CSV table of C-alpha atoms and ligand atoms in Angstrom, one decimal:
chain,number,residue,atom,x,y,z
A,1,VAL,CA,68.2,71.4,41.7
A,2,VAL,CA,68.9,68.8,39.0
A,3,SER,CA,71.1,66.0,40.3
A,4,PHE,CA,73.4,64.5,37.8
A,5,ILE,CA,74.3,61.6,40.1
A,6,PRO,CA,72.7,58.5,38.7
A,7,LYS,CA,70.1,56.8,41.0
A,8,ASN,CA,71.3,53.3,40.2
A,9,VAL,CA,73.9,52.1,42.8
A,10,ARG,CA,75.7,50.0,40.2
A,11,THR,CA,76.2,53.0,37.8
A,12,ARG,CA,77.1,55.2,40.7
A,13,LEU,CA,79.8,52.8,42.0
A,14,THR,CA,81.2,52.3,38.5
A,15,LEU,CA,81.4,56.1,38.0
A,16,TRP,CA,83.2,56.5,41.3
A,17,PHE,CA,85.5,53.7,40.4
A,18,ALA,CA,86.3,55.3,37.1
A,19,VAL,CA,86.8,58.8,38.6
A,20,VAL,CA,89.1,57.5,41.3
A,21,ILE,CA,91.1,55.3,38.9
A,22,SER,CA,91.5,58.2,36.5
A,23,ALA,CA,92.7,60.5,39.3
A,24,ILE,CA,95.2,57.9,40.5
A,25,LEU,CA,96.5,57.2,37.0
A,26,LEU,CA,96.8,60.9,36.2
A,27,ALA,CA,98.8,61.6,39.4
A,28,TYR,CA,100.9,58.5,38.7
A,29,SER,CA,101.6,59.6,35.1
A,30,ALA,CA,102.5,63.1,36.1
A,31,LEU,CA,104.9,61.8,38.7
A,32,LEU,CA,106.4,59.4,36.2
A,33,ILE,CA,106.9,62.0,33.5
A,34,SER,CA,108.5,64.5,35.8
A,35,LEU,CA,110.9,61.8,37.1
A,36,VAL,CA,111.7,60.9,33.5
A,37,TYR,CA,112.3,64.6,32.7
A,38,VAL,CA,114.6,65.0,35.7
A,39,ASN,CA,116.5,61.9,34.8
A,40,LEU,CA,116.9,62.9,31.1
A,41,ARG,CA,118.2,66.3,32.1
A,42,ASN,CA,120.7,64.9,34.5
A,43,ASN,CA,121.9,62.7,31.7
A,44,LEU,CA,122.2,65.7,29.5
A,45,ASP,CA,124.2,67.6,32.1
A,46,ASP,CA,126.4,64.6,32.6
A,47,ARG,CA,127.1,64.6,28.8
A,48,LEU,CA,127.9,68.3,28.9
A,49,GLN,CA,130.4,67.7,31.6
A,50,GLN,CA,132.0,64.9,29.6
A,51,ASP,CA,132.2,67.3,26.7
A,52,TYR,CA,133.9,69.7,29.0
A,53,GLU,CA,136.6,67.2,29.7
A,54,ILE,CA,137.0,66.1,26.1
A,55,VAL,CA,137.2,69.6,24.9
A,56,GLU,CA,139.7,70.5,27.6
A,57,ASP,CA,142.1,67.9,26.2
A,58,MET,CA,141.8,69.2,22.7
A,59,ILE,CA,142.9,72.7,23.4
A,60,THR,CA,146.5,73.9,23.6
A,61,VAL,CA,147.4,77.4,24.2
A,62,VAL,CA,149.6,78.9,21.5
A,63,SER,CA,150.3,82.3,23.0
A,64,GLY,CA,148.3,84.9,24.8
A,65,ASP,CA,144.7,84.4,23.8
A,66,SER,CA,145.3,82.3,20.7
A,67,VAL,CA,144.7,78.6,21.0
A,68,LYS,CA,145.0,75.5,18.9
A,69,ILE,CA,142.2,72.9,18.7
A,70,ASP,CA,143.3,69.4,17.9
A,71,TYR,CA,140.2,67.6,16.9
A,72,ASP,CA,141.6,64.8,14.8
A,73,GLU,CA,141.1,62.2,17.5
A,74,ASP,CA,137.5,63.2,18.3
A,75,PRO,CA,135.2,61.5,15.8
A,76,TYR,CA,132.2,63.4,17.2
A,77,PHE,CA,133.8,66.8,17.1
A,78,TYR,CA,131.2,68.3,14.8
A,79,GLU,CA,128.4,67.1,16.9
A,80,ARG,CA,129.7,69.0,19.9
A,81,TRP,CA,129.2,72.7,20.2
A,82,PHE,CA,131.3,75.0,22.3
A,83,GLN,CA,132.7,78.5,22.6
A,84,LEU,CA,135.9,79.5,24.2
A,85,TRP,CA,136.1,83.0,25.7
A,86,SER,CA,138.9,84.9,27.2
A,87,ILE,CA,138.6,85.9,30.8
A,88,LYS,CA,138.0,89.4,29.6
A,89,TRP,CA,134.9,88.2,27.7
A,90,LYS,CA,136.3,88.1,24.2
A,91,LEU,CA,135.3,85.2,22.0
A,92,ILE,CA,138.4,83.2,21.1
A,93,TYR,CA,136.9,80.2,19.4
A,94,ASP,CA,133.5,79.0,18.3
A,95,ASN,CA,133.1,75.6,16.5
A,96,LYS,CA,129.7,76.5,15.1
A,97,PRO,CA,130.0,80.2,14.4
A,98,PHE,CA,126.9,80.5,12.3
A,99,THR,CA,124.5,78.7,14.6
A,100,SER,CA,126.0,80.4,17.6
A,101,LYS,CA,124.7,83.8,16.4
A,102,SER,CA,121.4,82.9,18.0
A,103,LEU,CA,123.0,82.2,21.4
A,104,PRO,CA,122.5,84.8,24.1
A,105,GLN,CA,125.2,87.1,25.4
A,106,ILE,CA,127.0,85.8,28.4
A,107,THR,CA,124.7,86.4,31.4
A,108,LYS,CA,125.5,87.8,34.8
A,109,SER,CA,125.0,84.5,36.5
A,110,GLU,CA,127.4,82.9,34.1
A,111,LYS,CA,130.0,85.5,34.8
A,112,LYS,CA,129.6,85.3,38.5
A,113,SER,CA,129.5,81.5,39.0
A,114,GLU,CA,132.5,79.8,40.4
A,115,GLY,CA,132.0,76.2,39.3
A,116,PHE,CA,129.7,75.0,36.5
A,117,ASN,CA,126.7,76.9,35.6
A,118,PHE,CA,123.7,75.3,33.7
A,119,GLU,CA,121.1,77.3,31.9
A,120,ASP,CA,118.2,76.6,29.5
A,121,PHE,CA,117.7,78.8,26.5
A,122,LYS,CA,115.4,78.9,23.5
A,123,LEU,CA,117.1,79.9,20.3
A,124,LYS,CA,115.4,82.1,17.7
A,125,ASN,CA,114.6,79.2,15.5
A,126,GLY,CA,112.7,77.6,18.4
A,127,VAL,CA,115.3,75.0,19.3
A,128,ARG,CA,115.8,74.6,23.0
A,129,VAL,CA,119.4,74.2,24.3
A,130,ARG,CA,121.1,73.6,27.6
A,131,ILE,CA,124.3,75.6,28.2
A,132,LEU,CA,127.1,74.6,30.5
A,133,SER,CA,129.5,77.4,31.3
A,134,GLY,CA,132.4,77.7,33.5
A,135,LYS,CA,136.1,78.7,33.9
A,136,MET,CA,138.7,76.4,32.4
A,137,ASN,CA,142.4,76.4,33.3
A,138,LEU,CA,144.7,75.6,30.4
A,139,GLU,CA,148.3,75.4,31.2
A,140,GLY,CA,148.0,77.8,34.1
A,141,LYS,CA,145.9,80.3,32.2
A,142,TRP,CA,142.2,80.9,32.8
A,143,PHE,CA,139.6,80.8,30.0
A,144,PHE,CA,135.8,80.7,30.0
A,145,ILE,CA,134.1,77.9,28.1
A,146,ARG,CA,130.5,77.4,27.1
A,147,LEU,CA,129.3,74.0,26.0
A,148,ILE,CA,125.9,73.8,24.3
A,149,ARG,CA,123.6,70.8,23.7
A,150,ASN,CA,120.3,70.5,22.0
A,151,GLU,CA,117.5,69.9,24.7
A,152,ASP,CA,114.7,69.3,22.2
A,153,ARG,CA,115.4,65.6,22.1
A,154,ILE,CA,114.4,65.4,25.8
A,155,PHE,CA,111.1,67.0,25.1
A,156,GLU,CA,110.5,64.8,22.1
A,157,GLU,CA,111.0,61.8,24.3
A,158,LEU,CA,108.7,63.3,26.9
A,159,TYR,CA,106.1,64.0,24.4
A,160,GLY,CA,106.4,60.4,23.2
A,161,TYR,CA,105.7,59.2,26.7
A,162,LEU,CA,102.9,61.7,27.1
A,163,ARG,CA,101.2,60.5,23.9
A,164,LEU,CA,101.5,56.9,25.0
A,165,MET,CA,99.9,57.7,28.3
A,166,LEU,CA,97.1,59.7,26.7
A,167,ILE,CA,96.2,56.7,24.7
A,168,ALA,CA,96.8,54.1,27.5
A,169,LEU,CA,94.9,56.1,30.2
A,170,PRO,CA,91.4,56.1,28.7
A,171,ILE,CA,91.9,52.4,27.8
A,172,ALA,CA,92.9,51.6,31.4
A,173,VAL,CA,90.0,53.6,32.8
A,174,LEU,CA,87.6,51.9,30.4
A,175,ILE,CA,88.9,48.5,31.4
A,176,ALA,CA,88.6,49.5,35.1
A,177,ALA,CA,85.1,50.8,34.6
A,178,PHE,CA,84.0,47.7,32.9
A,179,GLY,CA,85.6,45.6,35.6
A,180,GLY,CA,83.9,47.7,38.2
A,181,PHE,CA,80.6,47.5,36.5
A,182,PHE,CA,80.9,43.7,36.2
A,183,LEU,CA,82.1,43.3,39.8
A,184,THR,CA,79.4,45.6,41.4
A,185,GLY,CA,76.8,43.7,39.3
A,186,LYS,CA,78.1,40.5,40.7
A,187,LEU,CA,78.3,41.9,44.3
A,188,LEU,CA,74.8,43.4,44.1
A,189,SER,CA,73.2,40.4,42.4
A,190,PRO,CA,72.0,38.9,45.8
A,191,ILE,CA,70.0,42.2,46.3
A,192,ASP,CA,68.3,41.7,42.9
A,193,LYS,CA,67.4,38.1,43.9
A,194,MET,CA,66.2,39.3,47.3
A,195,VAL,CA,64.1,42.0,45.8
A,196,SER,CA,62.4,39.7,43.3
A,197,LYS,CA,61.7,37.1,46.0
A,198,ALA,CA,60.5,39.7,48.6
A,199,GLY,CA,58.1,41.1,46.0
A,200,LYS,CA,56.4,37.7,45.7
A,201,ILE,CA,56.1,36.9,49.4
A,202,SER,CA,52.6,37.6,50.7
A,203,GLU,CA,50.3,36.1,53.3
A,204,GLU,CA,49.6,33.1,51.0
A,205,ASN,CA,53.3,32.0,50.9
A,206,LEU,CA,54.6,33.3,54.2
A,207,LYS,CA,56.6,30.1,54.4
A,208,GLU,CA,59.0,31.1,51.6
A,209,ARG,CA,62.2,32.8,52.5
A,210,LEU,CA,64.7,35.2,50.8
A,211,PRO,CA,67.7,33.5,49.2
A,212,VAL,CA,70.9,33.7,51.2
A,213,VAL,CA,73.8,33.7,48.7
A,214,ASN,CA,76.6,34.0,51.2
A,215,PRO,CA,75.6,33.9,54.9
A,216,GLU,CA,79.0,35.3,55.9
A,217,ASP,CA,78.8,38.7,54.2
A,218,GLU,CA,76.7,41.7,54.8
A,219,LEU,CA,74.0,41.0,52.2
A,220,GLY,CA,73.7,37.4,53.4
A,221,ASN,CA,73.3,38.8,56.9
A,222,LEU,CA,70.6,41.1,55.7
A,223,ALA,CA,68.8,38.2,54.1
A,224,LEU,CA,69.1,36.2,57.3
A,225,VAL,CA,67.7,39.0,59.4
A,226,PHE,CA,64.8,39.4,57.0
A,227,ASN,CA,64.2,35.7,57.1
A,228,GLU,CA,64.1,35.8,60.9
A,229,MET,CA,61.6,38.6,60.7
A,230,LEU,CA,59.5,36.5,58.3
A,231,ASN,CA,59.7,33.6,60.8
A,232,ARG,CA,58.3,35.8,63.5
A,233,LEU,CA,55.6,37.2,61.2
A,234,GLU,CA,54.7,33.7,60.1
A,235,LYS,CA,54.4,32.5,63.6
A,236,SER,CA,52.3,35.4,64.8
A,237,PHE,CA,50.2,35.0,61.7
A,238,GLU,CA,49.7,31.4,62.4
A,239,ARG,CA,48.8,32.2,66.0
A,240,LEU,CA,46.3,34.7,64.8
A,241,LYS,CA,44.7,32.2,62.4
A,242,GLN,CA,44.6,29.6,65.2
A,243,PHE,CA,43.0,32.1,67.6
A,244,THR,CA,40.3,33.1,65.1
A,245,SER,CA,39.5,29.4,64.4
A,246,ASP,CA,39.5,28.5,68.1
A,247,ALA,CA,37.4,31.5,68.9
A,248,ALA,CA,34.9,30.6,66.2
A,249,HIS,CA,34.8,27.1,67.5
A,250,GLU,CA,34.2,28.2,71.1
A,251,LEU,CA,31.4,30.5,70.0
A,252,ARG,CA,29.8,27.8,68.1
A,253,THR,CA,29.3,25.5,71.0
A,254,PRO,CA,27.0,27.7,73.1
A,255,LEU,CA,25.2,28.8,70.0
A,256,THR,CA,24.5,25.2,69.0
A,257,ALA,CA,23.4,24.4,72.6
A,258,ILE,CA,20.9,27.4,72.5
A,259,ARG,CA,19.6,26.2,69.1
A,260,SER,CA,19.0,22.6,70.1
A,261,ILE,CA,17.4,23.6,73.5
A,262,GLY,CA,15.1,25.8,71.5
A,263,GLU,CA,14.3,23.2,68.9
A,264,VAL,CA,13.5,20.6,71.5
A,265,ALA,CA,11.3,23.0,73.4
A,266,LEU,CA,9.4,23.9,70.2
A,267,GLN,CA,8.6,20.2,69.5
A,268,ASN,CA,6.9,19.7,72.9
A,269,HIS,CA,3.8,21.2,74.4
A,270,LYS,CA,4.6,21.4,78.1
A,271,ASP,CA,3.7,23.5,81.0
A,272,ALA,CA,5.0,26.9,82.1
A,273,LYS,CA,7.5,25.3,84.5
A,274,TYR,CA,9.2,23.4,81.7
A,275,TYR,CA,9.5,26.5,79.5
A,276,ARG,CA,10.9,28.5,82.5
A,277,GLU,CA,13.6,25.8,82.8
A,278,ILE,CA,14.3,26.0,79.1
A,279,ILE,CA,14.6,29.8,79.2
A,280,GLY,CA,16.9,29.4,82.3
A,281,SER,CA,19.2,27.0,80.3
A,282,ILE,CA,19.2,29.4,77.3
A,283,LEU,CA,20.1,32.3,79.6
A,284,GLU,CA,22.9,30.2,81.1
A,285,GLU,CA,24.3,29.5,77.7
A,286,ASN,CA,23.9,33.2,76.9
A,287,ASN,CA,25.9,34.0,80.0
A,288,ARG,CA,28.7,31.7,78.9
A,289,LEU,CA,28.6,33.3,75.5
A,290,THR,CA,28.8,36.8,77.0
A,291,HIS,CA,31.7,35.8,79.2
A,292,LEU,CA,33.5,34.3,76.3
A,293,VAL,CA,32.9,37.4,74.1
A,294,ASP,CA,34.1,39.6,76.9
A,295,ASN,CA,37.3,37.6,77.2
A,296,LEU,CA,37.9,37.6,73.5
A,297,LEU,CA,37.4,41.4,73.4
A,298,PHE,CA,39.8,41.9,76.2
A,299,LEU,CA,42.5,39.8,74.4
A,300,SER,CA,42.0,41.5,71.1
A,301,ARG,CA,42.2,44.9,72.7
A,302,ALA,CA,45.3,43.7,74.6
A,303,ASP,CA,46.8,42.6,71.3
A,304,ALA,CA,46.1,45.9,69.7
A,305,ARG,CA,47.7,47.6,72.8
A,306,ARG,CA,44.4,49.4,73.3
A,307,ILE,CA,44.1,48.7,77.0
A,308,SER,CA,45.3,51.7,78.9
A,309,LYS,CA,47.2,51.1,82.1
A,310,ASN,CA,46.7,53.4,85.1
A,311,LEU,CA,49.4,52.7,87.6
A,312,THR,CA,48.5,53.7,91.2
A,313,LEU,CA,49.7,52.8,94.6
A,314,VAL,CA,47.8,49.7,95.6
A,315,ASN,CA,47.7,48.4,99.2
A,316,LEU,CA,47.9,44.7,98.6
A,317,ASN,CA,46.4,43.7,101.9
A,318,SER,CA,43.1,45.4,101.4
A,319,PHE,CA,43.2,44.6,97.7
A,320,VAL,CA,43.4,40.9,98.4
A,321,ARG,CA,40.6,41.1,101.0
A,322,GLU,CA,38.2,42.9,98.7
A,323,THR,CA,38.9,40.6,95.8
A,324,VAL,CA,38.3,37.5,97.9
A,325,GLU,CA,35.1,38.9,99.3
A,326,PHE,CA,33.9,39.5,95.7
A,327,ILE,CA,34.4,35.9,94.7
A,328,GLN,CA,33.4,34.4,98.1
A,329,PRO,CA,29.9,33.3,97.0
A,330,LEU,CA,31.4,31.0,94.4
A,331,ALA,CA,33.5,29.3,97.1
A,332,GLU,CA,30.5,29.0,99.4
A,333,GLU,CA,28.5,27.2,96.7
A,334,LYS,CA,31.2,24.4,96.9
A,335,ASN,CA,31.5,24.8,100.7
A,336,GLN,CA,35.1,25.8,100.3
A,337,THR,CA,37.0,28.1,102.7
A,338,VAL,CA,39.2,30.8,101.5
A,339,ILE,CA,41.9,31.9,104.0
A,340,ILE,CA,43.8,35.1,103.7
A,341,GLU,CA,47.3,35.3,105.1
A,342,SER,CA,49.2,38.6,105.2
A,343,SER,CA,51.5,39.5,108.0
A,344,GLU,CA,53.0,42.8,106.7
A,345,VAL,CA,51.7,45.9,105.0
A,346,ILE,CA,52.6,45.8,101.3
A,347,SER,CA,52.2,48.5,98.7
A,348,VAL,CA,52.8,48.1,94.9
A,349,LYS,CA,52.5,50.4,91.9
A,350,ALA,CA,50.0,48.6,89.8
A,351,ASP,CA,46.8,49.0,87.7
A,352,SER,CA,44.3,47.8,90.2
A,353,ALA,CA,41.6,46.8,87.6
A,354,LEU,CA,44.1,44.6,85.7
A,355,LEU,CA,45.5,43.1,88.9
A,356,LYS,CA,41.9,42.4,90.1
A,357,GLN,CA,41.1,40.7,86.8
A,358,ALA,CA,44.2,38.5,87.1
A,359,LEU,CA,43.6,37.5,90.8
A,360,LEU,CA,39.9,36.8,90.1
A,361,ASN,CA,40.8,34.4,87.3
A,362,LEU,CA,43.3,32.6,89.6
A,363,LEU,CA,40.7,32.4,92.4
A,364,ASP,CA,38.0,31.3,89.9
A,365,ASN,CA,40.3,28.4,88.7
A,366,ALA,CA,41.2,27.4,92.3
A,367,ILE,CA,37.5,27.2,93.2
A,368,LYS,CA,36.5,25.5,89.9
A,369,TYR,CA,39.2,22.8,90.0
A,370,SER,CA,39.4,22.1,93.7
A,371,PRO,CA,37.0,19.6,95.3
A,372,ASN,CA,34.1,20.6,97.6
A,373,ASP,CA,34.9,21.3,101.2
A,374,SER,CA,38.5,22.0,100.4
A,375,GLN,CA,40.6,25.0,101.5
A,376,ILE,CA,42.1,27.8,99.4
A,377,THR,CA,44.8,30.0,100.8
A,378,VAL,CA,45.5,33.5,99.4
A,379,SER,CA,48.6,35.2,100.8
A,380,ALA,CA,50.4,38.4,100.3
A,381,LYS,CA,54.1,38.7,101.1
A,382,THR,CA,57.4,40.2,100.0
A,383,GLU,CA,60.4,38.2,98.9
A,384,ASN,CA,63.7,39.7,97.6
A,385,GLY,CA,62.2,43.1,97.0
A,386,SER,CA,59.2,41.6,95.1
A,387,ALA,CA,55.6,41.6,96.2
A,388,ILE,CA,53.9,38.3,95.8
A,389,ILE,CA,50.3,37.2,95.8
A,390,GLU,CA,49.9,33.5,96.1
A,391,VAL,CA,46.8,31.4,95.4
A,392,LYS,CA,47.2,27.9,96.8
A,393,ASP,CA,44.6,25.2,96.4
A,394,ASN,CA,44.3,21.5,97.2
A,395,GLY,CA,43.0,20.6,93.7
A,396,PRO,CA,44.1,17.9,91.3
A,397,GLY,CA,47.4,19.7,90.4
A,398,ILE,CA,48.9,20.1,86.9
A,399,SER,CA,51.4,17.6,85.4
A,400,THR,CA,54.6,18.9,83.9
A,401,GLU,CA,53.5,18.1,80.3
A,402,HIS,CA,50.7,20.7,80.6
A,403,ILE,CA,52.2,23.2,82.9
A,404,GLU,CA,53.9,25.2,80.2
A,405,LYS,CA,50.9,25.2,78.0
A,406,ILE,CA,48.1,26.3,80.4
A,407,PHE,CA,48.9,29.9,79.8
A,408,GLU,CA,48.3,29.6,76.1
A,409,ARG,CA,45.0,30.8,74.7
A,410,PHE,CA,42.2,28.1,74.6
A,411,TYR,CA,44.5,25.5,76.2
A,412,ARG,CA,42.6,23.3,78.6
A,413,ILE,CA,43.8,20.0,80.2
A,414,ASP,CA,40.3,18.5,80.2
A,415,LYS,CA,38.2,20.4,77.7
A,416,GLY,CA,34.9,18.8,78.6
A,417,ARG,CA,35.4,19.3,82.3
A,418,SER,CA,36.5,22.9,81.9
A,419,ARG,CA,33.6,23.7,79.7
A,420,LYS,CA,31.1,22.2,82.1
A,421,MET,CA,32.5,24.5,84.7
A,422,GLY,CA,32.1,27.5,82.4
A,423,GLY,CA,35.8,27.7,81.4
A,424,SER,CA,36.9,28.6,77.9
A,425,GLY,CA,40.7,28.3,78.3
A,426,LEU,CA,41.3,32.1,78.2
A,427,GLY,CA,41.4,32.8,82.0
A,428,LEU,CA,45.2,32.2,82.5
A,429,ALA,CA,46.1,33.8,79.2
A,430,ILE,CA,44.3,37.0,80.3
A,431,ALA,CA,45.8,36.8,83.8
A,432,SER,CA,49.3,36.3,82.5
A,433,TRP,CA,48.9,39.3,80.0
A,434,ALA,CA,47.5,41.5,82.7
A,435,ILE,CA,50.4,40.8,85.0
A,436,LYS,CA,53.1,41.0,82.3
A,437,SER,CA,51.7,44.3,81.0
A,438,GLN,CA,52.6,46.0,84.3
A,439,GLY,CA,56.1,44.5,84.4
A,440,GLY,CA,55.3,41.5,86.6
A,441,LYS,CA,55.4,37.7,86.3
A,442,LEU,CA,52.8,35.0,86.7
A,443,ILE,CA,54.2,31.5,87.6
A,444,VAL,CA,52.9,28.3,88.8
A,445,GLU,CA,54.2,25.5,91.0
A,446,SER,CA,52.1,22.3,91.1
A,447,GLU,CA,52.2,18.7,92.0
A,448,VAL,CA,49.7,16.2,90.7
A,449,GLY,CA,47.3,15.0,93.4
A,450,LYS,CA,48.5,17.7,95.9
A,451,GLY,CA,47.4,21.0,94.4
A,452,SER,CA,48.8,24.1,92.7
A,453,ILE,CA,50.3,27.4,93.8
A,454,PHE,CA,49.9,30.3,91.3
A,455,LYS,CA,52.1,33.3,92.1
A,456,ILE,CA,51.7,36.9,90.9
A,457,ILE,CA,55.1,38.5,91.3
A,458,LEU,CA,55.2,42.3,91.2
A,459,ARG,CA,57.9,44.9,92.1
A,460,SER,CA,57.1,46.2,95.6
A,461,VAL,CA,57.4,49.9,96.4
B,1,LIG,P1,39.7,27.6,81.9
B,1,LIG,O1,38.7,28.6,81.5
B,1,LIG,O2,39.6,26.3,81.2
B,1,LIG,O3,39.8,27.5,83.4
B,1,LIG,P2,42.3,28.7,82.1
B,1,LIG,O4,43.2,29.4,81.1
B,1,LIG,O5,42.0,29.5,83.3
B,1,LIG,O6,41.1,28.2,81.4
B,1,LIG,O7,43.1,27.5,82.6
B,1,LIG,C1,43.7,26.6,81.6
B,1,LIG,C2,43.7,25.2,82.1
B,1,LIG,O8,44.6,25.1,83.2
B,1,LIG,C3,42.4,24.7,82.7
B,1,LIG,O9,41.6,24.2,81.7
B,1,LIG,C4,42.9,23.7,83.7
B,1,LIG,O10,43.0,22.5,83.1
B,1,LIG,C5,44.2,24.1,84.2
B,1,LIG,N1,44.1,24.8,85.5
B,1,LIG,C6,44.1,26.1,85.7
B,1,LIG,N2,44.1,26.4,87.0
B,1,LIG,C7,44.1,25.2,87.7
B,1,LIG,C8,44.2,24.8,89.0
B,1,LIG,N3,44.1,25.7,90.0
B,1,LIG,N4,44.2,23.5,89.3
B,1,LIG,C9,44.3,22.6,88.3
B,1,LIG,N5,44.3,22.9,87.0
B,1,LIG,C10,44.2,24.2,86.7
């Protein structure tokens, strides 16, 4: 199907505008012309009635059906046109006998009517006339009178109006269409500006924004919303760039370490014990690297929403016990005691692998950052319908300036110290993602010098 509707919004609006204006003007003109017509005809009828009264005064009955017309005092007598009939339908007088030949016979409705009767008639020569007919009482005797007036002048006047409108209408529509075209152009110009700007925004100039012509109107609102979207995109793009550069930086450190250990070893000719130690160091750096790469992979899969969640009913009491057992050797290395507190049986709907990853990261931090011989308490409890796993340590605590940031990727309060202990700044970011992804929350309460409490909050079943 071929569509004749133009694709361009501006042309379409203009066309609509023109069509609607034409329809309105046409309807308006039709109404106006019919009103004028009714008015002119009423005038004509009024004049016919005046004729009736004037003519009535002119006639005097002589005797029987013969009458005398006294027209000396009527200067317009020859412009009037009338016929006088007897009540038995005999023509008594006609002031335009020749022209009257083309008048119709007296019709039934004329004969029957009691008061005045108006009728339109077209003469043989094409002239339209209006006829007033009715009974007339002259000196106690009844007659029938017909008064005739040319109606063509009315139509001429109407045609005059019509011609005027036919000329004025297209001009008005043209002016309206031009106005509409101009106005829609002006209204839509912000879109053109937005389009040309949006076409130029790419990753190189993500800082640029769409022009907002009028923030109050719909188009301005559209531009604002787009700009907010660009803000978000720019931020996440920045984060991505930062992440990539941080990751590269992190990967570089163990690689440089392996390289320099190897280079030093190559320069010396030592015994097997020395080389074994060197290999040990290289493997340690390798472990760190593997751990880092695993974490990076986890986060990039998490970002791509490629980590599938498998929610099952998890018994928190046994879950906590098993996880603590798993990490116990690390605590024993620092002679720390891990105490488990749980007084009630708690079940949650969770992905146990992700939950374990989160809790392990918290326990790992608690062990890493707390001094030797200290105590770590892990408790499972319910509070206001939530299930909570708490990891409490007696470590250094976290000051308020850092507390918001520790969940960010690669953020470490003391970079050197964390690295020495095998940290890369991703542990809390991963834990936080793992908890959030199953609808929970990870929060921290801490006081410098006293220790920290990390809380995993989940909906209990
Ligand atoms: P890292 O691999 O460095 O441990 P995390 O993301 O796990 O990275 O932690 C971020 C930072 O938060 C750590 O570098 C550390 O400074 C601080 N932190 C985390 N847990 C604790 C804790 N239990 N006590 C004190 N500081 C902590």
